Short mmCIF file of C-alpha atoms in Angstrom, two decimals:
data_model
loop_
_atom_site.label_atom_id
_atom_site.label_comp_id
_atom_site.label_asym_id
_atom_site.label_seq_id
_atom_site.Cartn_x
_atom_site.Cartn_y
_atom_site.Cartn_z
CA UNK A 1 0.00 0.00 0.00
CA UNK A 2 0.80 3.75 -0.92
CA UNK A 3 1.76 5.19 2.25
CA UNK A 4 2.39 8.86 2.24
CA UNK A 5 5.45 10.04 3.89
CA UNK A 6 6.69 13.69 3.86
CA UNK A 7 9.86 14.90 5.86
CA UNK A 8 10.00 18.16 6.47
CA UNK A 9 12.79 20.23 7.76
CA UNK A 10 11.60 23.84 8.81
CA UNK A 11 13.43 26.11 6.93
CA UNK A 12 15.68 28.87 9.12
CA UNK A 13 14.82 32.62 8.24
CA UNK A 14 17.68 34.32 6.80
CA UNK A 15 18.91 37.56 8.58
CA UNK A 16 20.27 40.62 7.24
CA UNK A 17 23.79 41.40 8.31
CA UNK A 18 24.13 43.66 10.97
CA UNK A 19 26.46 46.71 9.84
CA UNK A 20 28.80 46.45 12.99
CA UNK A 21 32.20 44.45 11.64
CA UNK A 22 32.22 42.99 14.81
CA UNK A 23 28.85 41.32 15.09
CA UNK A 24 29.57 40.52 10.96
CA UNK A 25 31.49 37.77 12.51
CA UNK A 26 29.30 35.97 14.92
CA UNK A 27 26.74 35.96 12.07
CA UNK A 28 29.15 34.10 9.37
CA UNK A 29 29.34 31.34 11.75
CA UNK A 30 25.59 31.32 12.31
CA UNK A 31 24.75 31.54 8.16
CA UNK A 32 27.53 28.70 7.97
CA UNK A 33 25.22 26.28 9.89
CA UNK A 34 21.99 27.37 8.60
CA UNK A 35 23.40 26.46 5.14
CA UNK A 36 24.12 22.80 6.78
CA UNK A 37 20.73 22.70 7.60
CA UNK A 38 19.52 23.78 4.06
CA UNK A 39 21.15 20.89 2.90
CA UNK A 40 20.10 18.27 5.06
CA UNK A 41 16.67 19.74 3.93
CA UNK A 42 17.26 19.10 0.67
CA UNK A 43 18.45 15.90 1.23
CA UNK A 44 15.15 14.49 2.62
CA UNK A 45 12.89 16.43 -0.10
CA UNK A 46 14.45 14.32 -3.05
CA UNK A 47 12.41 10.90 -1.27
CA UNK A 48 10.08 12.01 1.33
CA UNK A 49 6.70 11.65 -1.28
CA UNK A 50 6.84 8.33 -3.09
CA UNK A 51 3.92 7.47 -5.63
CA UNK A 52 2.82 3.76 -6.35
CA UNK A 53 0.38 1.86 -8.25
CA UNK A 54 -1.11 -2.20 -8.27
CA UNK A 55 -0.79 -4.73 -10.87
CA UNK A 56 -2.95 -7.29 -11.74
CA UNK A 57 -3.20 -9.62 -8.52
CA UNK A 58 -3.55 -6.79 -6.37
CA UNK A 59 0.02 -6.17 -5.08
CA UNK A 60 0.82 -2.52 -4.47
CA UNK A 61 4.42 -1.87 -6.49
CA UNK A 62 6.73 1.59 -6.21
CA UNK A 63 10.11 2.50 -7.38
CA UNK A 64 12.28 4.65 -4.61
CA UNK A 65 15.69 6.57 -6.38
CA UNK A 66 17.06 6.79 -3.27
CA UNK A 67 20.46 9.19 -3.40
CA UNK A 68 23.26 8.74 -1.02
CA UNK A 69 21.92 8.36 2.17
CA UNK A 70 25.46 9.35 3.85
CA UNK A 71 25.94 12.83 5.37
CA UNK A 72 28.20 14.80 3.27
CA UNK A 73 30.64 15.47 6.37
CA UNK A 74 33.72 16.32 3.80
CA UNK A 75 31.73 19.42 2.05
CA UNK A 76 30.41 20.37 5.35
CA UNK A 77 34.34 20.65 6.68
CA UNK A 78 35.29 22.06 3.81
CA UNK A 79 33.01 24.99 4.34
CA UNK A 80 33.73 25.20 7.53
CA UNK A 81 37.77 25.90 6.53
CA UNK A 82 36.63 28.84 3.75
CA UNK A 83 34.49 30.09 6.60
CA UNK A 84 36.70 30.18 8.97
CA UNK A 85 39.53 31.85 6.27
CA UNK A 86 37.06 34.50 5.41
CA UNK A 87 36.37 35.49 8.59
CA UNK A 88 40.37 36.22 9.53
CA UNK A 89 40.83 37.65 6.33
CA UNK A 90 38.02 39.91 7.32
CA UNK A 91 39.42 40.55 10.50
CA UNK A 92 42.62 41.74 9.16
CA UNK A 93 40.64 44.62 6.57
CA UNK A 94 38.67 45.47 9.28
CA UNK A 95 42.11 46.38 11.41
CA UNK A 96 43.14 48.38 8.52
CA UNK A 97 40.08 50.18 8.22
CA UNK A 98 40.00 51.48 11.73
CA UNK A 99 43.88 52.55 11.20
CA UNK A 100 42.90 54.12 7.89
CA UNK A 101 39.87 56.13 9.92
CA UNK A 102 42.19 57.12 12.49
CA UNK A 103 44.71 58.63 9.61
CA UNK A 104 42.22 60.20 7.69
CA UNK A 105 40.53 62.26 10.91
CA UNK A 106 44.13 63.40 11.93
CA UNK A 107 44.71 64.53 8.23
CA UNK A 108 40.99 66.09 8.82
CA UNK A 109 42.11 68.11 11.44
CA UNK A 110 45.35 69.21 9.55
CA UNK A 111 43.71 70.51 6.81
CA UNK A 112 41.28 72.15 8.65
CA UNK A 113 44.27 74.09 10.89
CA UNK A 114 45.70 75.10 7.34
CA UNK A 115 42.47 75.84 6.02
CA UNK A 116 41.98 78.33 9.10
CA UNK A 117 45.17 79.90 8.49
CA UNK A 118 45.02 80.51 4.74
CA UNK A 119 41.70 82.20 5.59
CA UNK A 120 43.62 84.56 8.33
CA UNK A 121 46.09 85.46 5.69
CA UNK A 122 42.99 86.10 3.17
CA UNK A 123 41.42 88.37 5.35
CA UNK A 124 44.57 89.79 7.11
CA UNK A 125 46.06 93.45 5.99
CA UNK A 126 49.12 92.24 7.68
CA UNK A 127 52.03 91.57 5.14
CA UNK A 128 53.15 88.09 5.13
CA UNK A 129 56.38 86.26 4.72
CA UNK A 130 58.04 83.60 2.05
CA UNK A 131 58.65 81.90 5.17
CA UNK A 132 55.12 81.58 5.83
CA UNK A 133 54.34 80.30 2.50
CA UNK A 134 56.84 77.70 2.57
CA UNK A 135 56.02 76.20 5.01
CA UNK A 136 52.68 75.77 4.26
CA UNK A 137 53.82 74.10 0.68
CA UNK A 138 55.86 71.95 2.98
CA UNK A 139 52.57 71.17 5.05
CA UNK A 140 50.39 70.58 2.01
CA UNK A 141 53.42 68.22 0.40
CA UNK A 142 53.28 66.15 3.27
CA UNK A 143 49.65 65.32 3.71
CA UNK A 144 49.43 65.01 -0.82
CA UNK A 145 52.26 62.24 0.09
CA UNK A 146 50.26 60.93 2.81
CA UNK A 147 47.04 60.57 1.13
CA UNK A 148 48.70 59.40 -2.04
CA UNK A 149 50.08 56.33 -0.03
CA UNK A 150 46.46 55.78 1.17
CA UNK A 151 45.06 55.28 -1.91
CA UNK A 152 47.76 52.84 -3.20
CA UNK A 153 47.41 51.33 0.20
CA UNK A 154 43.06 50.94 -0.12
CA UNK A 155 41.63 48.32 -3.22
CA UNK A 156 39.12 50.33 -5.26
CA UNK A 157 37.67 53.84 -4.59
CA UNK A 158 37.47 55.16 -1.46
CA UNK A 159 35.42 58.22 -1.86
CA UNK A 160 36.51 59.91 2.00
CA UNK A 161 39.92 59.70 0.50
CA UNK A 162 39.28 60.94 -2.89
CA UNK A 163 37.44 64.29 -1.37
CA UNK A 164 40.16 64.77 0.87
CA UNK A 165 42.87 64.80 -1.83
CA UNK A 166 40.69 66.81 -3.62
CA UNK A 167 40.92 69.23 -0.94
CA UNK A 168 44.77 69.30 -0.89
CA UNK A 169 44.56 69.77 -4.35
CA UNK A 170 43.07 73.28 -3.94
CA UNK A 171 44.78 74.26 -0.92
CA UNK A 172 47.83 74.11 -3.18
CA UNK A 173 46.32 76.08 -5.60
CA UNK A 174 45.30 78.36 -3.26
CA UNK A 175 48.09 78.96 -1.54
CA UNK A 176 50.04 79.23 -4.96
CA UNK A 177 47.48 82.64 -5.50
CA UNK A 178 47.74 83.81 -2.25
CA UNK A 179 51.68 84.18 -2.49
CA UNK A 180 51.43 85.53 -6.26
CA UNK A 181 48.73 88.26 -5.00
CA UNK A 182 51.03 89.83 -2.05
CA UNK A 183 48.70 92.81 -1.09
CA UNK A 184 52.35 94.90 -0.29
CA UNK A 185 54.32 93.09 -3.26
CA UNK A 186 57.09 92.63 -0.03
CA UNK A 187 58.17 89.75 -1.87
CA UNK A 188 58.77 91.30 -5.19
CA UNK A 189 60.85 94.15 -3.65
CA UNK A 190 62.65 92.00 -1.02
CA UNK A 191 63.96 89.96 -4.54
CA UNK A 192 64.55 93.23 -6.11
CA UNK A 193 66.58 94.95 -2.86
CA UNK A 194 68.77 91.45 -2.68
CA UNK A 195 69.39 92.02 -6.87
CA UNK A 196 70.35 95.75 -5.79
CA UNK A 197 72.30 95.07 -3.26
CA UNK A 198 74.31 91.79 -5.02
CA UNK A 199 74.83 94.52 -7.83
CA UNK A 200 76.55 96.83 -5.84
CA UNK A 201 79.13 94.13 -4.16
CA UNK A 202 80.23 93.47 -7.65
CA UNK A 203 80.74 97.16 -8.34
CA UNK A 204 82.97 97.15 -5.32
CA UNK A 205 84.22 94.29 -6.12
CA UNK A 206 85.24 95.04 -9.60
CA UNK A 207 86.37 98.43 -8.36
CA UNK A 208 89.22 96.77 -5.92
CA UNK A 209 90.21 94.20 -8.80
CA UNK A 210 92.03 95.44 -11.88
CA UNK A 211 92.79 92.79 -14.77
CA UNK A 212 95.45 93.71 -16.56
CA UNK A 213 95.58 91.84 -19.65
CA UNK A 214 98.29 89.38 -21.21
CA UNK A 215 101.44 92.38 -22.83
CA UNK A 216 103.71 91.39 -24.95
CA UNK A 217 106.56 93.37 -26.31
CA UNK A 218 105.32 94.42 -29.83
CA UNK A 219 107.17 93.03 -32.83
CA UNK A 220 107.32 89.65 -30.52
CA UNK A 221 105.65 86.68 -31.57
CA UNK A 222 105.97 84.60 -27.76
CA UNK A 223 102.11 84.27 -27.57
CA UNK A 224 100.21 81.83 -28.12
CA UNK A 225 98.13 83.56 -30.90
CA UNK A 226 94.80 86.08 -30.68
CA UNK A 227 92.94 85.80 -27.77
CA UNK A 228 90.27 88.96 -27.72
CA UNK A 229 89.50 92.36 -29.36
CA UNK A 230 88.67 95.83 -27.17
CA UNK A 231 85.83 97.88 -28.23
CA UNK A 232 85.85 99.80 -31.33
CA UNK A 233 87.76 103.19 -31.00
CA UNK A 234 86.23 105.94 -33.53
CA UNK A 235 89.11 107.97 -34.14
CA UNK A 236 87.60 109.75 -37.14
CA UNK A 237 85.92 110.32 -40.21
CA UNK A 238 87.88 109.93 -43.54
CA UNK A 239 89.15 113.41 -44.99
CA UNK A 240 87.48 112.95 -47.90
CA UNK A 241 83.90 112.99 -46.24
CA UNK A 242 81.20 110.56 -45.72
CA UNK A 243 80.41 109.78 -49.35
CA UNK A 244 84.35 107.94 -49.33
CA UNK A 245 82.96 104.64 -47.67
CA UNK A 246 85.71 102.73 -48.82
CA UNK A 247 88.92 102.86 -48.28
CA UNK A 248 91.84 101.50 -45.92
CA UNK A 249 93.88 103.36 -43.25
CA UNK A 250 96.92 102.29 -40.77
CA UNK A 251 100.07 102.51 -38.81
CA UNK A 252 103.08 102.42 -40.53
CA UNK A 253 105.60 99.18 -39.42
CA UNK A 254 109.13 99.90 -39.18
CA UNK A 255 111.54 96.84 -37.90
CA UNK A 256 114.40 99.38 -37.24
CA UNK A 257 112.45 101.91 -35.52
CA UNK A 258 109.16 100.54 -34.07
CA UNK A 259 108.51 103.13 -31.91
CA UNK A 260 107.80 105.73 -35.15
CA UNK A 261 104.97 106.90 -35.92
CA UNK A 262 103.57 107.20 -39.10
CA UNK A 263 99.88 106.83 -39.92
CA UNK A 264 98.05 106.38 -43.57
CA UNK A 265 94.66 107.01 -44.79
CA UNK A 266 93.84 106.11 -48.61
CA UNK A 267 89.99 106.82 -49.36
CA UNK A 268 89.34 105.31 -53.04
CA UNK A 269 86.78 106.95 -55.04
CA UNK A 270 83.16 106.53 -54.34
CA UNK A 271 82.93 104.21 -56.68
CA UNK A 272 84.34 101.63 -54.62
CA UNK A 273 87.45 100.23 -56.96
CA UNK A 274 89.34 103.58 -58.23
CA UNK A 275 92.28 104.43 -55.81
CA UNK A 276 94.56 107.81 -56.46
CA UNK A 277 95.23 110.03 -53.33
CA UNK A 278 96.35 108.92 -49.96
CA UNK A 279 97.95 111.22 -46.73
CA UNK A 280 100.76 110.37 -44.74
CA UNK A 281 100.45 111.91 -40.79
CA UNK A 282 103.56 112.33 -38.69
CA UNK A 283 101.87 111.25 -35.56
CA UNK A 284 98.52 110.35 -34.12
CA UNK A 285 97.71 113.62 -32.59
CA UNK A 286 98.49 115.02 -36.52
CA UNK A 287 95.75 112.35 -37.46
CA UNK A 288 92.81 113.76 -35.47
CA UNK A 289 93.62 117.55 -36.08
CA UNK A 290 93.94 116.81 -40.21
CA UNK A 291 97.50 117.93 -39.55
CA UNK A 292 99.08 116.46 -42.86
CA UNK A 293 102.69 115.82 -43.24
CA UNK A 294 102.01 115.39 -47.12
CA UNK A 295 99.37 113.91 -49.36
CA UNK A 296 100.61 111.57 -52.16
CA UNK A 297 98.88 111.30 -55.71
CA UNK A 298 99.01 107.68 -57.34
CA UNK A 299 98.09 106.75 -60.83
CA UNK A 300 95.79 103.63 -61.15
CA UNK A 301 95.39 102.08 -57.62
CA UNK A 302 92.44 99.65 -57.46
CA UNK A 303 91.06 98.48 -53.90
CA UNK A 304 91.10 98.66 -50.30
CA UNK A 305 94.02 96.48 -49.86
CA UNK A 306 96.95 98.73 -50.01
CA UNK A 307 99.17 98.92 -46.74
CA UNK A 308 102.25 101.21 -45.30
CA UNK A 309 105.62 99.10 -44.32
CA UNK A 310 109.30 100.78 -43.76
CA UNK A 311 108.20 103.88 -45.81
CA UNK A 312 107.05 102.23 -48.68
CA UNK A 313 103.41 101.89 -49.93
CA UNK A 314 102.37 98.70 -51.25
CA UNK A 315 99.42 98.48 -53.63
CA UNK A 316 97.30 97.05 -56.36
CA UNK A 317 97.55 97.98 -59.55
CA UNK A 318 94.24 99.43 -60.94
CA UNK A 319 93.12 96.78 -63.84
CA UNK A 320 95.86 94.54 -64.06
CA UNK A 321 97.78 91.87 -61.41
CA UNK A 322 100.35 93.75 -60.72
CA UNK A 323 101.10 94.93 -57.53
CA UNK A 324 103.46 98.06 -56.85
CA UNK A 325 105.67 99.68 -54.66
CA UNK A 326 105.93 103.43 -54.05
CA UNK A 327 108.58 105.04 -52.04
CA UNK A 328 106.43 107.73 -50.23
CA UNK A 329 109.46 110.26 -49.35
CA UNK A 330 110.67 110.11 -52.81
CA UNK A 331 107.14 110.18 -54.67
CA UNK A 332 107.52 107.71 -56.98
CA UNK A 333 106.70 103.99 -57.67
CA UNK A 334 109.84 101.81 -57.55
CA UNK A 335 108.63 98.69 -58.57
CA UNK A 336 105.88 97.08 -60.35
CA UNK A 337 105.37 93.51 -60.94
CA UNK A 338 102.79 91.03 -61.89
CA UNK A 339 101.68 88.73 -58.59
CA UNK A 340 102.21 84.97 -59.95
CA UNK A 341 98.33 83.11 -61.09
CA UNK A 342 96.47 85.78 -58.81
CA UNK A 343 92.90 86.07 -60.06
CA UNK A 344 91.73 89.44 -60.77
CA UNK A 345 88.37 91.12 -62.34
CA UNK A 346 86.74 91.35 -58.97
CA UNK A 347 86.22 87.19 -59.05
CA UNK A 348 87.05 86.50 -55.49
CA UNK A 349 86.71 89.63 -53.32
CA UNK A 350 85.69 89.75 -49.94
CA UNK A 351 81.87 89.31 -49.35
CA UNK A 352 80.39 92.66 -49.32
CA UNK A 353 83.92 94.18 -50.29
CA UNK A 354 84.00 94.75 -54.48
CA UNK A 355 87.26 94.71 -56.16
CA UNK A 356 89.87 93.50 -52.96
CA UNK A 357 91.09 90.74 -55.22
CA UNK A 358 94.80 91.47 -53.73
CA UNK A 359 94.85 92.27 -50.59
CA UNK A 360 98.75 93.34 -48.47
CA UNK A 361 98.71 92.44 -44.77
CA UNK A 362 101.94 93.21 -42.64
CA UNK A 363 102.75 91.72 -39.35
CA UNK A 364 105.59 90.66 -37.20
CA UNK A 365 107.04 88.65 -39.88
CA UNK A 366 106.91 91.42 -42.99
CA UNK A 367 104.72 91.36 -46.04
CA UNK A 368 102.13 89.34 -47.06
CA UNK A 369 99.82 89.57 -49.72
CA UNK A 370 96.05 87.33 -49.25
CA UNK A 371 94.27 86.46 -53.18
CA UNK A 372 93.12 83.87 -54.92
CA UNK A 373 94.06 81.47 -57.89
CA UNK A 374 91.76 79.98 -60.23
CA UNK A 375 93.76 76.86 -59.38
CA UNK A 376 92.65 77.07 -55.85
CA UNK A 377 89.03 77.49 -56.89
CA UNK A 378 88.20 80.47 -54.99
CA UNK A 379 90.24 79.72 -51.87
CA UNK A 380 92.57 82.08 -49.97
CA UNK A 381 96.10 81.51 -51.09
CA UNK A 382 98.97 83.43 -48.56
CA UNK A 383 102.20 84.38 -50.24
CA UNK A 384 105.28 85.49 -48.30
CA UNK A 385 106.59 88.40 -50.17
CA UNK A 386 110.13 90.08 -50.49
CA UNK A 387 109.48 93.43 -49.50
CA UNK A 388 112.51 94.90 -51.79
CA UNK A 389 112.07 92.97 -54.80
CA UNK A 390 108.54 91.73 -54.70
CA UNK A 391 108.89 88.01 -55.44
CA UNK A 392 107.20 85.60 -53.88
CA UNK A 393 108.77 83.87 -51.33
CA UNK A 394 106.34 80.83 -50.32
CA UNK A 395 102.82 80.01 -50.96
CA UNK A 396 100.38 78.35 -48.84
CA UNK A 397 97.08 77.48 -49.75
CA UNK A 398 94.48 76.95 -47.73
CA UNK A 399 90.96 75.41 -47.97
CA UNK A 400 88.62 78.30 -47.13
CA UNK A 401 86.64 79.92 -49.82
CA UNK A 402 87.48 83.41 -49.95
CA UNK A 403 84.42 85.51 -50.95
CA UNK A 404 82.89 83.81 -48.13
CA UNK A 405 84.76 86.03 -45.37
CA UNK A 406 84.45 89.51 -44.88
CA UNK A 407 88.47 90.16 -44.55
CA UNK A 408 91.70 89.41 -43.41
CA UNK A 409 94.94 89.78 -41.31
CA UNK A 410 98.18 88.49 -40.64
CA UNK A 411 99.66 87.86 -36.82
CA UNK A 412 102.68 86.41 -36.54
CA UNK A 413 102.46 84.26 -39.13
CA UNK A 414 98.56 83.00 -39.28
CA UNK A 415 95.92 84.69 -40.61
CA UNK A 416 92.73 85.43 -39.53
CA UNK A 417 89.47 86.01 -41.63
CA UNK A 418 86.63 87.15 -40.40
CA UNK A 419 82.61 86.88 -40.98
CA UNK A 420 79.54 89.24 -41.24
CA UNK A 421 77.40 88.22 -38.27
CA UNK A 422 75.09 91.29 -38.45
CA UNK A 423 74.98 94.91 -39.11
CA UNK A 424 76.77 95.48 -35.90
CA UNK A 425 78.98 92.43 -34.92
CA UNK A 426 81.91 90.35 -36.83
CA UNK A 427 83.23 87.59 -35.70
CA UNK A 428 87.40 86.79 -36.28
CA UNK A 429 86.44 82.74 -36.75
CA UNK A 430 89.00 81.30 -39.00
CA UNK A 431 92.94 80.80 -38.89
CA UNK A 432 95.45 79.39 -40.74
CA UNK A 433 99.45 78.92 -39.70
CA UNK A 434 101.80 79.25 -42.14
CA UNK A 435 104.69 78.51 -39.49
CA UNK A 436 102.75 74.83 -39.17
CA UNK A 437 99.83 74.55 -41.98
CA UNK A 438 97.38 73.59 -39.58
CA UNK A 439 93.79 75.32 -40.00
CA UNK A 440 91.25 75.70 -37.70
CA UNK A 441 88.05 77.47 -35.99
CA UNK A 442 87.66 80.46 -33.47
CA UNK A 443 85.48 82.55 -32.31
CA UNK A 444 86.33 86.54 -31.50
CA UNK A 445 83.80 89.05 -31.62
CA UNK A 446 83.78 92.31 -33.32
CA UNK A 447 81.93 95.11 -32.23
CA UNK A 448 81.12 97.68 -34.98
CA UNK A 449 79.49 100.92 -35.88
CA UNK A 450 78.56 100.99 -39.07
CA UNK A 451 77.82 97.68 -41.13
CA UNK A 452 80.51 97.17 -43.40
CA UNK A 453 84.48 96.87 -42.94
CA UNK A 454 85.94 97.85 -45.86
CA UNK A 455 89.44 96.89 -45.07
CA UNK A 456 91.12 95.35 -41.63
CA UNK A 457 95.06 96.00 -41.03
CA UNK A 458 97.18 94.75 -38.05
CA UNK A 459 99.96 96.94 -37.12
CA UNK A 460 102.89 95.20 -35.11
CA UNK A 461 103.72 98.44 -33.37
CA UNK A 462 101.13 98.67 -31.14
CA UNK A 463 99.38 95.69 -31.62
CA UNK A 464 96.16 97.10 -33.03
CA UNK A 465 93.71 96.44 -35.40
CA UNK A 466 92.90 99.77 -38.16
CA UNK A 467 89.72 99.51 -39.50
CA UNK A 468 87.98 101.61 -42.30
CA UNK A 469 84.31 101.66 -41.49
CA UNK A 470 81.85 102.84 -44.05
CA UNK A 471 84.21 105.79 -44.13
CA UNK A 472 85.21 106.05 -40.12
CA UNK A 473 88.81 105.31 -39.14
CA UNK A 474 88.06 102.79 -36.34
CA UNK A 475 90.65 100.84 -34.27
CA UNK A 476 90.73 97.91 -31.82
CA UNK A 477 93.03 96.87 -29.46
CA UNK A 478 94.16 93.11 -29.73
CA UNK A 479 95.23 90.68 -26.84
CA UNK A 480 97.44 87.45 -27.00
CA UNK A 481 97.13 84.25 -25.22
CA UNK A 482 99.94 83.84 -22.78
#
């Protein structure tokens, strides 16, 4: 017979967590056995009702799927381990929340000191202090290093410590206004008293300290080449006038008596190439008063290039490549002759600087003349000249392309060519050594007035550079490295 069973387990009722961390715990060991019971429920649901039915002699037949009848002690232990491991590990983030609450009230309370004193200063007509606002950076850059540990510290968004770094965030900016906006500006003009007073140390100081730069006996070549250029010195203008803008001017060099003076100025004509008068001063005071010991007239000079050694003034000859030498007591040229391949025409001038094709340059050594060959392609070839008979004593030729300096001088030995860097500065930046044939860089500025130099002469008597300056006489004073 059909006899109706039904176990039935009364079913727990589930409670809702309480929000204390503490009681949390208590409560994960109660939900750990209600969930035993829930399963012993089940359990007896899957056979509790059991239909039947009778076959044909009367007898009452079933079928029972009975499941394992065995408590399932192993799962039941095994939830008893995760809760157990749950509830430490819950334990532990509950420790570091109450250590994180503790931080974040005592970084409450700091901000709410600074915020109290940033409002003081706001409302305050009382000048502050750098002082005051570094140390409140120094405040602020503590707690933003603080805080920013916190977060790293804390898994996911905490939204207590996102508003408070929020909060540091504008007390920075804050603070960064507040110092820029000093009601009195004492900041600004305790910067600009320190600058004033800095400035006048290094008056005094430069006052008690006198350089005195590297002197060398002139006509001596025991240096170790050029080292810097003074100022320009405007001595004059040209005699000729202001419409003369080119032209060359210089000391005469005399081996056997160095200590004469003798000064030249040549203007050529104002059409830049054409080259026939020229005055000779006896001194330099003579120079500035137009005090002339004689003026000289020569016959077809073409240039800027012509220069005054021992007496005698060497020169270009106007259309041709010759180049000449005229005895300036006497009045008369003394020797013409053609300069070997030189390249004439106005093909390799200076930049800026028409018809310089020859170009004489004296120094320590005697006379030099700077050109170029068609051989060399446009480069400046140096020859060593014999002063008495003109002939070239040695060439060197070296590998920079000469309309792409401005001008040239001799020292010792090595020339120097120089470069437009703007209307107002030159800069001496190439050199070549004929006493080793090694080329190079360097780098000298050049002050000057006007934009173009027309020529550039070095003078070994007083080791000075005479420049003619869009018609000015202009000279610089040269140093040597010891």
């Amino acid at each position: 017979m059909y006899h109706p069973y039904h176990a039935h387990v009364e079913e727990p009722e589930v409670q809702k967590l309480p929000n204390d961390p503490i009681l949390m715990t208590s409560e994960l060991r109660n939900l750990f056995f209600i969930l035993v019971y829930i399963l012993i429920d089940v359990s007896l649901k899957l056979f509790a009702n059991v239909t039947g039915t009778l076959d044909d002699h009367g007898s009452c037949q079933c079928s029972v799927y009975l499941p394992d009848t065995s408590f399932p002690v192993q799962k039941a232990e095994q939830l008893q381990v995760i809760a157990t491991t749950l509830i430490q590990k819950f334990e532990t983030e509950l420790s570091q929340v109450r250590e994180y609450s503790k931080r974040i009230e005592l970084y409450q309370q700091q901000i709410l000191n600074i915020t109290i004193r940033v409002e003081h200063m706001e409302q305050s007509s009382i000048s502050y202090t750098e002082l005051d606002f570094q140390l409140l950076k120094v405040e602020i850059s503590d707690l933003e290093r603080l805080v920013t540990q916190l977060k790293s510290s804390v898994v996911g968004s905490n939204v207590i410590i996102d508003q408070i770094y929020l909060e540091i965030m504008n007390l920075t900016i804050l603070v960064n206004e507040l110092e820029s906006m000093d009601k009195n500006n004492i900041l600004a003009i305790r910067r600009q008293i320190v600058s004033l007073q800095n400035q006048l140390r290094e008056c005094e100081n430069s006052k008690n300290i006198t350089v005195v730069p590297p002197s060398f006996p002139p006509g001596s070549c025991i240096h170790r080449g050029l080292l810097n250029v003074s100022q320009p010195y405007v001595v004059k203008l040209n005699w000729k006038g202001f419409s003369y803008k080119y032209g060359s001017w210089g000391r005469d060099y005399s081996p056997s008596e160095p200590e004469k003076e003798i000064y030249w100025v040549a203007p050529l004509e104002t059409n830049g190439r054409y080259f026939e008068y020229f005055r000779i001063y006896g001194s330099f005071d003579d120079l500035l008063l137009y005090k002339t010991m004689y003026e000289r007239r020569l016959r077809y000079g073409e240039g800027s290039g012509a220069v005054l050694y021992n007496n005698y003034f060497y020169y270009h000859v106007y259309g041709s490549s010759n180049i000449a030498k005229y005895d300036i007591n006497a009045n008369s040229v003394v020797l013409s002759k053609a300069l070997p391949s030189a390249t004439v025409g106005n093909r390799f001038s200076y930049a800026g600087v028409s018809w310089q094709d020859i170009d004489f340059a004296v120094d320590e050594n005697g006379l030099w003349v700077i050109y170029s060959t068609e051989n060399s392609m446009g480069n400046i070839v140096i020859s060593k000249l014999n002063e008495t008979t003109l002939d070239v004593l040695n060439t060197w030729q070296t590998r920079q392309y000469r309309p792409s300096v401005s001008n040239a001088f001799m020292v010792c030995g090595i020339l120097y060519a120089t470069r437009i860097l703007s209307t107002r500065k030159e800069e001496i930046f190439y050199m070549y050594d004929t006493n080793t044939g090694e080329e190079g860089s360097v780098s000298v500025i050049m002050d000057k007035n006007l934009e173009t130099i027309q020529s550039l002469a070095y003078s070994p008597a007083d080791q000075r550079l005479y420049v003619y300056n869009d018609g000015y006489l202009v000279r610089y004073d040269v140093t040597f490295q010891h």
